[in-house]
């Protein structure tokens, strides 16, 4: 972040008066150009899937009928059909390979700093202007004529354009690198879940075979209330399947209803597992406060000899997940698994000390993933703030 801090300080020291112009006065919109003899034809999906380089090489004779626009280094693209909706890709072309794009994009070419233009079209003001000018219901879109009339602000001093572009480019690089780190950690977790629980990887000093036990033999299994709750504005927090990731909810029931309906309720060290609709997603209860829960969740309470974190990750392993799928009532809608069938599912059980080793490893890995995701969220919030603060 040190380099980012320096760049941002330089931007603050070089703020000057900005000008207002229509977009068509500072950019060439949707330039067509001459189709080259050999080129790559690319569309939004190839960009989304990072397969732009591996896209098919075309010639004038084989060019798709939709191939209309040539692209140059520094061109900025974004989708104009359903603009700025979720997963909308906004990108700046870096490669010198001849590319030809189909329609359905806004393509902006400018003598100004390309990164400044890239981030200009992501500002709230520009996005709102595009959405306000978009026409259509099922597939709203903005046409080039309307796009061209949007008023934009920009600094006259080229060095200020460059510095703003550099700051946000550096921040985007940090965001991308952080996302790549999350992806790598999640892939590592996936590999460990497979290798540790099929015992192809073992901790040093452990070689004894694992025991196979039914889950119901090593843990108590309970389900929540089958009744539609009488929700209150405060009281005992009430969890359902959609709360499994955080074990937090803004729904509550009264203490009276809780005492009446819950003979067994979650406590610290229990596992909650989804059993209706989404089946087999778990989380370990850490709260010391009373919790109520719906029938869509199963409460798993390990025996004292079982490490709760080992069991939590064992349930997420391929072998146990296959057990759950095999026992799921697939003809039901939504799909569900009965409490008794959960208890019949087989768990591979190592010695208590090996359980602790495995459980601790995954806890550390999940904490690292969570910390990296928190950093990513902070960087994305910072970018959102800078897009508002740096652009007048």
mmCIF file of C-alpha atoms in Angstrom:
data_model
loop_
_atom_site.group_PDB
_atom_site.id
_atom_site.type_symbol
_atom_site.label_atom_id
_atom_site.label_comp_id
_atom_site.label_asym_id
_atom_site.label_seq_id
_atom_site.Cartn_x
_atom_site.Cartn_y
_atom_site.Cartn_z
ATOM 1 C CA UNK A 1 0.000 0.000 0.000
ATOM 2 C CA UNK A 2 3.005 2.358 0.353
ATOM 3 C CA UNK A 3 3.153 3.022 -3.392
ATOM 4 C CA UNK A 4 -0.586 3.682 -3.440
ATOM 5 C CA UNK A 5 -0.260 6.175 -0.547
ATOM 6 C CA UNK A 6 2.441 8.090 -2.412
ATOM 7 C CA UNK A 7 0.409 8.255 -5.614
ATOM 8 C CA UNK A 8 -2.679 9.414 -3.733
ATOM 9 C CA UNK A 9 -0.708 12.167 -1.960
ATOM 10 C CA UNK A 10 0.570 13.409 -5.313
ATOM 11 C CA UNK A 11 -2.991 13.594 -6.644
ATOM 12 C CA UNK A 12 -4.102 15.708 -3.687
ATOM 13 C CA UNK A 13 -1.218 18.125 -4.278
ATOM 14 C CA UNK A 14 -2.059 18.668 -7.957
ATOM 15 C CA UNK A 15 -5.793 19.416 -7.853
ATOM 16 C CA UNK A 16 -6.737 22.069 -10.425
ATOM 17 C CA UNK A 17 -9.902 23.442 -12.008
ATOM 18 C CA UNK A 18 -11.819 20.956 -14.141
ATOM 19 C CA UNK A 19 -13.723 21.476 -17.378
ATOM 20 C CA UNK A 20 -17.140 20.210 -18.441
ATOM 21 C CA UNK A 21 -17.636 18.701 -21.874
ATOM 22 C CA UNK A 22 -19.991 16.323 -23.653
ATOM 23 C CA UNK A 23 -18.551 12.845 -23.889
ATOM 24 C CA UNK A 24 -18.328 13.072 -27.681
ATOM 25 C CA UNK A 25 -15.973 16.072 -27.306
ATOM 26 C CA UNK A 26 -13.303 14.098 -25.467
ATOM 27 C CA UNK A 27 -13.782 10.589 -26.890
ATOM 28 C CA UNK A 28 -14.495 8.888 -30.176
ATOM 29 C CA UNK A 29 -17.517 6.656 -29.520
ATOM 30 C CA UNK A 30 -17.771 3.232 -31.174
ATOM 31 C CA UNK A 31 -15.133 3.757 -33.875
ATOM 32 C CA UNK A 32 -15.492 1.175 -36.614
ATOM 33 C CA UNK A 33 -12.300 1.416 -38.588
ATOM 34 C CA UNK A 34 -11.050 -0.963 -41.236
ATOM 35 C CA UNK A 35 -11.260 -4.704 -40.521
ATOM 36 C CA UNK A 36 -7.661 -6.062 -40.651
ATOM 37 C CA UNK A 37 -6.714 -9.033 -42.778
ATOM 38 C CA UNK A 38 -6.123 -11.252 -39.715
ATOM 39 C CA UNK A 39 -7.570 -10.638 -36.271
ATOM 40 C CA UNK A 40 -9.118 -12.176 -33.169
ATOM 41 C CA UNK A 41 -12.880 -11.819 -32.835
ATOM 42 C CA UNK A 42 -13.788 -11.428 -29.171
ATOM 43 C CA UNK A 43 -16.968 -10.802 -27.240
ATOM 44 C CA UNK A 44 -17.977 -10.115 -23.664
ATOM 45 C CA UNK A 45 -17.971 -13.781 -22.617
ATOM 46 C CA UNK A 46 -14.387 -14.288 -23.747
ATOM 47 C CA UNK A 47 -13.368 -11.294 -21.649
ATOM 48 C CA UNK A 48 -15.340 -12.518 -18.639
ATOM 49 C CA UNK A 49 -13.724 -15.943 -18.856
ATOM 50 C CA UNK A 50 -10.213 -14.536 -19.403
ATOM 51 C CA UNK A 51 -10.029 -16.416 -22.712
ATOM 52 C CA UNK A 52 -9.480 -13.347 -24.862
ATOM 53 C CA UNK A 53 -5.968 -14.475 -25.874
ATOM 54 C CA UNK A 54 -7.099 -17.990 -26.777
ATOM 55 C CA UNK A 55 -10.000 -16.798 -28.938
ATOM 56 C CA UNK A 56 -10.100 -17.981 -32.537
ATOM 57 C CA UNK A 57 -8.008 -16.169 -35.147
ATOM 58 C CA UNK A 58 -10.211 -14.980 -37.999
ATOM 59 C CA UNK A 59 -9.642 -13.546 -41.447
ATOM 60 C CA UNK A 60 -11.770 -11.233 -43.539
ATOM 61 C CA UNK A 61 -13.177 -14.280 -45.329
ATOM 62 C CA UNK A 62 -14.194 -16.055 -42.089
ATOM 63 C CA UNK A 63 -15.213 -12.970 -40.111
ATOM 64 C CA UNK A 64 -18.505 -13.393 -38.219
ATOM 65 C CA UNK A 65 -21.318 -11.157 -39.435
ATOM 66 C CA UNK A 66 -21.355 -9.424 -36.042
ATOM 67 C CA UNK A 67 -17.705 -8.382 -36.367
ATOM 68 C CA UNK A 68 -17.923 -4.612 -36.763
ATOM 69 C CA UNK A 69 -15.502 -2.694 -34.605
ATOM 70 C CA UNK A 70 -11.740 -2.722 -34.589
ATOM 71 C CA UNK A 71 -9.984 -2.192 -31.288
ATOM 72 C CA UNK A 72 -6.766 -0.441 -30.356
ATOM 73 C CA UNK A 73 -4.622 -0.383 -27.240
ATOM 74 C CA UNK A 74 -6.196 1.995 -24.744
ATOM 75 C CA UNK A 75 -9.808 1.572 -25.912
ATOM 76 C CA UNK A 76 -12.293 1.356 -23.047
ATOM 77 C CA UNK A 77 -15.267 -1.014 -23.300
ATOM 78 C CA UNK A 78 -18.372 -1.647 -21.248
ATOM 79 C CA UNK A 79 -21.703 -3.293 -21.897
ATOM 80 C CA UNK A 80 -24.520 -1.022 -23.102
ATOM 81 C CA UNK A 81 -27.311 -3.625 -22.981
ATOM 82 C CA UNK A 82 -28.463 -3.848 -19.351
ATOM 83 C CA UNK A 83 -25.557 -1.539 -18.480
ATOM 84 C CA UNK A 84 -23.866 -1.700 -15.095
ATOM 85 C CA UNK A 85 -25.824 -4.708 -13.925
ATOM 86 C CA UNK A 86 -24.180 -7.444 -11.859
ATOM 87 C CA UNK A 87 -21.164 -9.041 -13.589
ATOM 88 C CA UNK A 88 -21.019 -6.243 -16.149
ATOM 89 C CA UNK A 89 -17.429 -6.164 -17.415
ATOM 90 C CA UNK A 90 -15.615 -2.854 -17.852
ATOM 91 C CA UNK A 91 -12.147 -3.173 -19.287
ATOM 92 C CA UNK A 92 -9.291 -1.412 -21.021
ATOM 93 C CA UNK A 93 -7.571 -3.157 -23.913
ATOM 94 C CA UNK A 94 -3.846 -3.670 -23.286
ATOM 95 C CA UNK A 95 -2.861 -6.029 -26.107
ATOM 96 C CA UNK A 96 -1.494 -4.980 -29.489
ATOM 97 C CA UNK A 97 -3.037 -8.012 -31.228
ATOM 98 C CA UNK A 98 -5.676 -6.894 -33.767
ATOM 99 C CA UNK A 99 -9.086 -7.426 -32.172
ATOM 100 C CA UNK A 100 -12.561 -6.993 -33.594
ATOM 101 C CA UNK A 101 -15.591 -6.681 -31.315
ATOM 102 C CA UNK A 102 -19.281 -7.162 -31.897
ATOM 103 C CA UNK A 103 -21.847 -4.519 -31.079
ATOM 104 C CA UNK A 104 -23.431 -4.351 -27.634
ATOM 105 C CA UNK A 105 -20.563 -2.374 -26.132
ATOM 106 C CA UNK A 106 -19.705 1.228 -25.621
ATOM 107 C CA UNK A 107 -16.221 1.590 -27.063
ATOM 108 C CA UNK A 108 -14.438 4.811 -26.128
ATOM 109 C CA UNK A 109 -11.197 6.004 -27.704
ATOM 110 C CA UNK A 110 -9.567 9.169 -26.448
ATOM 111 C CA UNK A 111 -6.360 11.158 -26.530
ATOM 112 C CA UNK A 112 -6.742 11.561 -22.770
ATOM 113 C CA UNK A 113 -5.239 9.112 -20.273
ATOM 114 C CA UNK A 114 -6.954 5.778 -20.951
ATOM 115 C CA UNK A 115 -7.106 4.838 -17.280
ATOM 116 C CA UNK A 116 -8.744 8.174 -16.465
ATOM 117 C CA UNK A 117 -11.474 7.341 -19.013
ATOM 118 C CA UNK A 118 -11.741 3.789 -17.633
ATOM 119 C CA UNK A 119 -12.522 5.074 -14.145
ATOM 120 C CA UNK A 120 -14.588 8.025 -15.326
ATOM 121 C CA UNK A 121 -17.209 5.614 -16.713
ATOM 122 C CA UNK A 122 -17.364 3.885 -13.309
ATOM 123 C CA UNK A 123 -18.243 6.999 -11.299
ATOM 124 C CA UNK A 124 -21.713 7.246 -9.770
ATOM 125 C CA UNK A 125 -22.525 10.357 -11.783
ATOM 126 C CA UNK A 126 -21.688 8.751 -15.119
ATOM 127 C CA UNK A 127 -23.412 5.475 -14.237
ATOM 128 C CA UNK A 128 -26.590 7.303 -13.211
ATOM 129 C CA UNK A 129 -26.590 9.338 -16.438
ATOM 130 C CA UNK A 130 -26.281 6.143 -18.498
ATOM 131 C CA UNK A 131 -29.083 4.413 -16.591
ATOM 132 C CA UNK A 132 -31.347 7.468 -16.873
ATOM 133 C CA UNK A 133 -30.858 7.577 -20.648
ATOM 134 C CA UNK A 134 -31.270 3.813 -21.182
ATOM 135 C CA UNK A 135 -34.479 2.811 -22.951
ATOM 136 C CA UNK A 136 -36.375 -0.473 -23.082
ATOM 137 C CA UNK A 137 -37.872 -2.718 -20.414
ATOM 138 C CA UNK A 138 -36.673 -6.317 -20.682
ATOM 139 C CA UNK A 139 -33.320 -5.319 -22.186
ATOM 140 C CA UNK A 140 -32.704 -1.649 -21.401
ATOM 141 C CA UNK A 141 -29.851 -0.167 -23.407
ATOM 142 C CA UNK A 142 -28.298 3.194 -24.188
ATOM 143 C CA UNK A 143 -27.675 4.162 -27.791
ATOM 144 C CA UNK A 144 -24.559 6.025 -28.998
ATOM 145 C CA UNK A 145 -26.479 9.241 -29.651
ATOM 146 C CA UNK A 146 -27.656 9.491 -26.051
ATOM 147 C CA UNK A 147 -24.288 8.355 -24.750
ATOM 148 C CA UNK A 148 -22.517 11.102 -26.651
ATOM 149 C CA UNK A 149 -24.474 13.870 -24.902
ATOM 150 C CA UNK A 150 -23.527 12.908 -21.330
ATOM 151 C CA UNK A 151 -21.693 15.767 -19.617
ATOM 152 C CA UNK A 152 -18.398 14.765 -18.005
ATOM 153 C CA UNK A 153 -15.842 16.666 -15.949
ATOM 154 C CA UNK A 154 -12.097 16.311 -16.417
ATOM 155 C CA UNK A 155 -8.918 18.119 -15.352
ATOM 156 C CA UNK A 156 -7.293 20.236 -18.053
ATOM 157 C CA UNK A 157 -3.835 19.417 -16.732
ATOM 158 C CA UNK A 158 -2.677 16.159 -18.327
ATOM 159 C CA UNK A 159 -0.486 15.274 -15.359
ATOM 160 C CA UNK A 160 -3.540 15.324 -13.080
ATOM 161 C CA UNK A 161 -5.422 12.988 -15.445
ATOM 162 C CA UNK A 162 -2.411 10.677 -15.398
ATOM 163 C CA UNK A 163 -2.068 10.669 -11.616
ATOM 164 C CA UNK A 164 -5.754 9.919 -11.043
ATOM 165 C CA UNK A 165 -5.529 7.078 -13.548
ATOM 166 C CA UNK A 166 -2.366 5.762 -11.855
ATOM 167 C CA UNK A 167 -3.903 5.820 -8.368
ATOM 168 C CA UNK A 168 -6.982 3.880 -9.401
ATOM 169 C CA UNK A 169 -5.030 1.507 -11.653
ATOM 170 C CA UNK A 170 -2.743 0.672 -8.730
ATOM 171 C CA UNK A 171 -5.764 0.112 -6.505
ATOM 172 C CA UNK A 172 -7.362 -2.169 -9.105
ATOM 173 C CA UNK A 173 -4.128 -4.156 -9.272
ATOM 174 C CA UNK A 174 -4.256 -4.579 -5.482
ATOM 175 C CA UNK A 175 -7.878 -5.712 -5.726
ATOM 176 C CA UNK A 176 -7.045 -8.214 -8.475
ATOM 177 C CA UNK A 177 -4.023 -9.583 -6.578
ATOM 178 C CA UNK A 178 -6.104 -9.953 -3.416
ATOM 179 C CA UNK A 179 -8.834 -11.806 -5.314
ATOM 180 C CA UNK A 180 -6.210 -14.116 -6.810
ATOM 181 C CA UNK A 181 -4.912 -14.822 -3.304
ATOM 182 C CA UNK A 182 -8.436 -15.724 -2.143
ATOM 183 C CA UNK A 183 -8.878 -18.011 -5.156
ATOM 184 C CA UNK A 184 -5.536 -19.710 -4.411
ATOM 185 C CA UNK A 185 -6.422 -20.204 -0.735
ATOM 186 C CA UNK A 186 -9.805 -21.670 -1.613
ATOM 187 C CA UNK A 187 -8.175 -24.043 -4.085
ATOM 188 C CA UNK A 188 -5.693 -25.058 -1.400
ATOM 189 C CA UNK A 189 -8.550 -25.709 1.019
ATOM 190 C CA UNK A 190 -10.360 -27.787 -1.594
ATOM 191 C CA UNK A 191 -7.230 -29.894 -2.181
ATOM 192 C CA UNK A 192 -6.660 -30.362 1.555
ATOM 193 C CA UNK A 193 -10.268 -31.419 2.110
ATOM 194 C CA UNK A 194 -9.753 -34.135 -0.469
ATOM 195 C CA UNK A 195 -6.244 -35.279 0.429
ATOM 196 C CA UNK A 196 -6.502 -35.207 4.220
ATOM 197 C CA UNK A 197 -9.863 -36.926 4.389
ATOM 198 C CA UNK A 198 -9.007 -39.641 1.868
ATOM 199 C CA UNK A 199 -5.809 -40.089 3.950
ATOM 200 C CA UNK A 200 -3.472 -39.744 0.993
ATOM 201 C CA UNK A 201 -1.850 -36.927 3.005
ATOM 202 C CA UNK A 202 -1.126 -37.477 6.704
ATOM 203 C CA UNK A 203 0.560 -35.398 9.378
ATOM 204 C CA UNK A 204 4.020 -36.595 10.364
ATOM 205 C CA UNK A 205 3.891 -39.237 13.062
ATOM 206 C CA UNK A 206 0.434 -40.543 12.211
ATOM 207 C CA UNK A 207 -0.041 -43.828 10.388
ATOM 208 C CA UNK A 208 -2.799 -45.671 12.262
ATOM 209 C CA UNK A 209 -5.870 -46.538 10.167
ATOM 210 C CA UNK A 210 -8.965 -44.434 10.702
ATOM 211 C CA UNK A 211 -12.151 -45.822 12.180
ATOM 212 C CA UNK A 212 -15.467 -45.621 10.347
ATOM 213 C CA UNK A 213 -18.379 -44.536 12.518
ATOM 214 C CA UNK A 214 -21.942 -43.456 11.920
ATOM 215 C CA UNK A 215 -22.407 -39.793 12.731
ATOM 216 C CA UNK A 216 -25.239 -40.683 15.103
ATOM 217 C CA UNK A 217 -22.819 -42.811 17.149
ATOM 218 C CA UNK A 218 -20.439 -39.934 17.860
ATOM 219 C CA UNK A 219 -22.827 -36.956 18.016
ATOM 220 C CA UNK A 220 -26.352 -36.048 19.016
ATOM 221 C CA UNK A 221 -28.493 -34.844 16.097
ATOM 222 C CA UNK A 222 -31.511 -32.580 16.571
ATOM 223 C CA UNK A 223 -33.726 -30.436 14.380
ATOM 224 C CA UNK A 224 -35.364 -27.088 14.969
ATOM 225 C CA UNK A 225 -38.965 -26.034 15.258
ATOM 226 C CA UNK A 226 -41.392 -27.149 12.564
ATOM 227 C CA UNK A 227 -43.776 -24.299 13.395
ATOM 228 C CA UNK A 228 -43.821 -20.955 11.636
ATOM 229 C CA UNK A 229 -42.262 -18.598 14.191
ATOM 230 C CA UNK A 230 -44.078 -15.669 15.714
ATOM 231 C CA UNK A 231 -41.366 -13.116 15.001
ATOM 232 C CA UNK A 232 -40.631 -10.263 17.387
ATOM 233 C CA UNK A 233 -38.561 -7.073 17.037
ATOM 234 C CA UNK A 234 -36.172 -8.370 19.702
ATOM 235 C CA UNK A 235 -35.593 -11.397 21.874
ATOM 236 C CA UNK A 236 -33.957 -14.716 20.994
ATOM 237 C CA UNK A 237 -32.207 -14.698 17.618
ATOM 238 C CA UNK A 238 -33.838 -17.100 15.143
ATOM 239 C CA UNK A 239 -31.703 -18.809 12.489
ATOM 240 C CA UNK A 240 -32.673 -20.522 9.265
ATOM 241 C CA UNK A 241 -30.862 -21.994 6.272
ATOM 242 C CA UNK A 242 -30.051 -18.581 4.778
ATOM 243 C CA UNK A 243 -28.113 -17.614 7.922
ATOM 244 C CA UNK A 244 -25.641 -20.512 7.850
ATOM 245 C CA UNK A 245 -22.631 -18.477 6.665
ATOM 246 C CA UNK A 246 -22.715 -15.961 9.506
ATOM 247 C CA UNK A 247 -25.037 -17.535 12.102
ATOM 248 C CA UNK A 248 -26.525 -14.076 12.492
ATOM 249 C CA UNK A 249 -30.088 -12.971 11.823
ATOM 250 C CA UNK A 250 -32.346 -9.960 12.268
ATOM 251 C CA UNK A 251 -35.283 -12.231 13.167
ATOM 252 C CA UNK A 252 -36.211 -12.928 16.778
ATOM 253 C CA UNK A 253 -38.733 -14.873 18.828
ATOM 254 C CA UNK A 254 -39.882 -14.282 22.385
ATOM 255 C CA UNK A 255 -38.202 -15.902 25.379
ATOM 256 C CA UNK A 256 -41.520 -17.567 26.188
ATOM 257 C CA UNK A 257 -41.730 -19.238 22.757
ATOM 258 C CA UNK A 258 -38.079 -20.234 22.964
ATOM 259 C CA UNK A 259 -38.504 -21.941 26.323
ATOM 260 C CA UNK A 260 -41.651 -23.696 25.115
ATOM 261 C CA UNK A 261 -40.352 -24.976 21.755
ATOM 262 C CA UNK A 262 -36.639 -25.671 22.323
ATOM 263 C CA UNK A 263 -35.670 -28.411 24.724
ATOM 264 C CA UNK A 264 -32.291 -28.556 22.946
ATOM 265 C CA UNK A 265 -30.838 -25.373 21.488
ATOM 266 C CA UNK A 266 -27.434 -24.535 19.983
ATOM 267 C CA UNK A 267 -24.577 -23.864 22.348
ATOM 268 C CA UNK A 268 -20.898 -23.080 21.926
ATOM 269 C CA UNK A 269 -19.138 -25.970 20.191
ATOM 270 C CA UNK A 270 -22.203 -27.321 18.374
ATOM 271 C CA UNK A 271 -22.439 -27.587 14.586
ATOM 272 C CA UNK A 272 -25.392 -26.317 12.562
ATOM 273 C CA UNK A 273 -25.893 -27.951 9.153
ATOM 274 C CA UNK A 274 -28.356 -27.123 6.386
ATOM 275 C CA UNK A 275 -30.739 -29.987 5.613
ATOM 276 C CA UNK A 276 -33.480 -28.535 3.395
ATOM 277 C CA UNK A 277 -32.829 -26.956 -0.008
ATOM 278 C CA UNK A 278 -29.131 -26.354 0.486
ATOM 279 C CA UNK A 279 -27.865 -29.588 2.077
ATOM 280 C CA UNK A 280 -24.614 -30.128 3.933
ATOM 281 C CA UNK A 281 -23.326 -26.584 4.545
ATOM 282 C CA UNK A 282 -22.062 -26.215 8.115
ATOM 283 C CA UNK A 283 -20.877 -23.716 10.661
ATOM 284 C CA UNK A 284 -19.607 -24.020 14.220
ATOM 285 C CA UNK A 285 -21.556 -22.166 16.895
ATOM 286 C CA UNK A 286 -19.350 -19.740 18.841
ATOM 287 C CA UNK A 287 -22.014 -17.594 20.486
ATOM 288 C CA UNK A 288 -22.767 -18.000 24.179
ATOM 289 C CA UNK A 289 -26.230 -16.453 23.807
ATOM 290 C CA UNK A 290 -29.401 -18.527 23.357
ATOM 291 C CA UNK A 291 -30.240 -19.296 19.722
ATOM 292 C CA UNK A 292 -33.430 -20.594 18.143
ATOM 293 C CA UNK A 293 -33.422 -22.353 14.778
ATOM 294 C CA UNK A 294 -35.780 -23.638 12.120
ATOM 295 C CA UNK A 295 -36.289 -27.200 10.898
ATOM 296 C CA UNK A 296 -34.195 -26.375 7.794
ATOM 297 C CA UNK A 297 -31.125 -26.688 10.039
ATOM 298 C CA UNK A 298 -29.824 -29.734 11.884
ATOM 299 C CA UNK A 299 -28.042 -29.337 15.206
ATOM 300 C CA UNK A 300 -25.050 -31.673 15.580
ATOM 301 C CA UNK A 301 -23.552 -31.969 19.068
ATOM 302 C CA UNK A 302 -20.293 -33.992 19.082
ATOM 303 C CA UNK A 303 -19.419 -36.300 21.952
ATOM 304 C CA UNK A 304 -16.665 -35.079 24.265
ATOM 305 C CA UNK A 305 -14.033 -37.270 22.566
ATOM 306 C CA UNK A 306 -14.656 -35.658 19.144
ATOM 307 C CA UNK A 307 -12.943 -32.451 18.075
ATOM 308 C CA UNK A 308 -15.735 -30.161 16.832
ATOM 309 C CA UNK A 309 -13.606 -28.492 14.153
ATOM 310 C CA UNK A 310 -12.403 -31.811 12.802
ATOM 311 C CA UNK A 311 -16.006 -32.999 12.578
ATOM 312 C CA UNK A 312 -17.112 -29.755 10.944
ATOM 313 C CA UNK A 313 -14.559 -30.141 8.142
ATOM 314 C CA UNK A 314 -15.116 -33.893 7.872
ATOM 315 C CA UNK A 315 -18.764 -33.158 7.092
ATOM 316 C CA UNK A 316 -17.526 -30.869 4.299
ATOM 317 C CA UNK A 317 -15.235 -33.572 2.901
ATOM 318 C CA UNK A 318 -16.068 -35.357 -0.341
ATOM 319 C CA UNK A 319 -16.822 -38.699 1.300
ATOM 320 C CA UNK A 320 -19.371 -37.365 3.776
ATOM 321 C CA UNK A 321 -20.944 -35.063 1.192
ATOM 322 C CA UNK A 322 -21.446 -38.090 -1.062
ATOM 323 C CA UNK A 323 -23.126 -39.853 1.858
ATOM 324 C CA UNK A 324 -25.500 -36.936 2.294
ATOM 325 C CA UNK A 325 -26.355 -36.811 -1.407
ATOM 326 C CA UNK A 326 -27.029 -40.543 -1.447
ATOM 327 C CA UNK A 327 -29.440 -40.210 1.462
ATOM 328 C CA UNK A 328 -31.165 -37.046 0.251
ATOM 329 C CA UNK A 329 -34.849 -37.229 -0.696
ATOM 330 C CA UNK A 330 -34.288 -36.062 -4.251
ATOM 331 C CA UNK A 331 -37.976 -36.422 -5.160
ATOM 332 C CA UNK A 332 -38.928 -33.832 -2.537
ATOM 333 C CA UNK A 333 -39.096 -30.151 -3.395
ATOM 334 C CA UNK A 334 -37.144 -28.516 -2.035
ATOM 335 C CA UNK A 335 -34.682 -31.354 -1.535
ATOM 336 C CA UNK A 336 -34.162 -32.444 2.044
ATOM 337 C CA UNK A 337 -32.504 -35.078 4.170
ATOM 338 C CA UNK A 338 -34.169 -36.595 7.214
ATOM 339 C CA UNK A 339 -32.490 -36.304 10.605
ATOM 340 C CA UNK A 340 -32.235 -40.106 10.886
ATOM 341 C CA UNK A 341 -30.426 -40.343 7.547
ATOM 342 C CA UNK A 342 -27.902 -37.721 8.630
ATOM 343 C CA UNK A 343 -27.116 -39.918 11.640
ATOM 344 C CA UNK A 344 -26.550 -42.968 9.424
ATOM 345 C CA UNK A 345 -23.917 -41.187 7.320
ATOM 346 C CA UNK A 346 -20.381 -42.519 7.816
ATOM 347 C CA UNK A 347 -17.568 -40.403 9.279
ATOM 348 C CA UNK A 348 -13.890 -41.370 8.988
ATOM 349 C CA UNK A 349 -12.431 -40.899 12.453
ATOM 350 C CA UNK A 350 -8.710 -40.636 13.297
ATOM 351 C CA UNK A 351 -7.230 -40.502 16.794
ATOM 352 C CA UNK A 352 -8.179 -37.503 18.985
ATOM 353 C CA UNK A 353 -4.765 -35.856 18.553
ATOM 354 C CA UNK A 354 -4.885 -36.190 14.743
ATOM 355 C CA UNK A 355 -8.417 -34.774 14.771
ATOM 356 C CA UNK A 356 -7.085 -31.701 16.565
ATOM 357 C CA UNK A 357 -4.203 -31.304 14.084
ATOM 358 C CA UNK A 358 -6.550 -31.443 11.104
ATOM 359 C CA UNK A 359 -9.168 -29.210 12.695
ATOM 360 C CA UNK A 360 -6.611 -26.569 13.659
ATOM 361 C CA UNK A 361 -5.142 -26.509 10.158
ATOM 362 C CA UNK A 362 -8.500 -25.782 8.565
ATOM 363 C CA UNK A 363 -9.376 -23.176 11.197
ATOM 364 C CA UNK A 364 -6.129 -21.340 10.412
ATOM 365 C CA UNK A 365 -6.817 -21.589 6.686
ATOM 366 C CA UNK A 366 -10.389 -20.318 7.042
ATOM 367 C CA UNK A 367 -9.192 -17.430 9.219
ATOM 368 C CA UNK A 368 -6.667 -16.507 6.527
ATOM 369 C CA UNK A 369 -9.355 -16.647 3.833
ATOM 370 C CA UNK A 370 -11.671 -14.497 5.964
ATOM 371 C CA UNK A 371 -8.929 -11.941 6.641
ATOM 372 C CA UNK A 372 -8.077 -11.754 2.938
ATOM 373 C CA UNK A 373 -11.746 -11.357 2.016
ATOM 374 C CA UNK A 374 -12.010 -8.561 4.574
ATOM 375 C CA UNK A 375 -9.014 -6.855 2.940
ATOM 376 C CA UNK A 376 -10.681 -7.228 -0.463
ATOM 377 C CA UNK A 377 -13.885 -5.645 0.832
ATOM 378 C CA UNK A 378 -11.891 -2.749 2.298
ATOM 379 C CA UNK A 379 -10.081 -2.178 -1.009
ATOM 380 C CA UNK A 380 -13.365 -2.233 -2.936
ATOM 381 C CA UNK A 381 -14.896 0.277 -0.517
ATOM 382 C CA UNK A 382 -11.796 2.465 -0.891
ATOM 383 C CA UNK A 383 -12.133 2.362 -4.670
ATOM 384 C CA UNK A 384 -15.800 3.335 -4.420
ATOM 385 C CA UNK A 385 -14.904 6.268 -2.166
ATOM 386 C CA UNK A 386 -12.081 7.421 -4.454
ATOM 387 C CA UNK A 387 -14.305 7.260 -7.537
ATOM 388 C CA UNK A 388 -16.525 9.740 -5.752
ATOM 389 C CA UNK A 389 -13.823 11.919 -4.187
ATOM 390 C CA UNK A 390 -11.339 12.176 -7.073
ATOM 391 C CA UNK A 391 -13.911 12.984 -9.752
ATOM 392 C CA UNK A 392 -15.684 16.314 -9.473
#
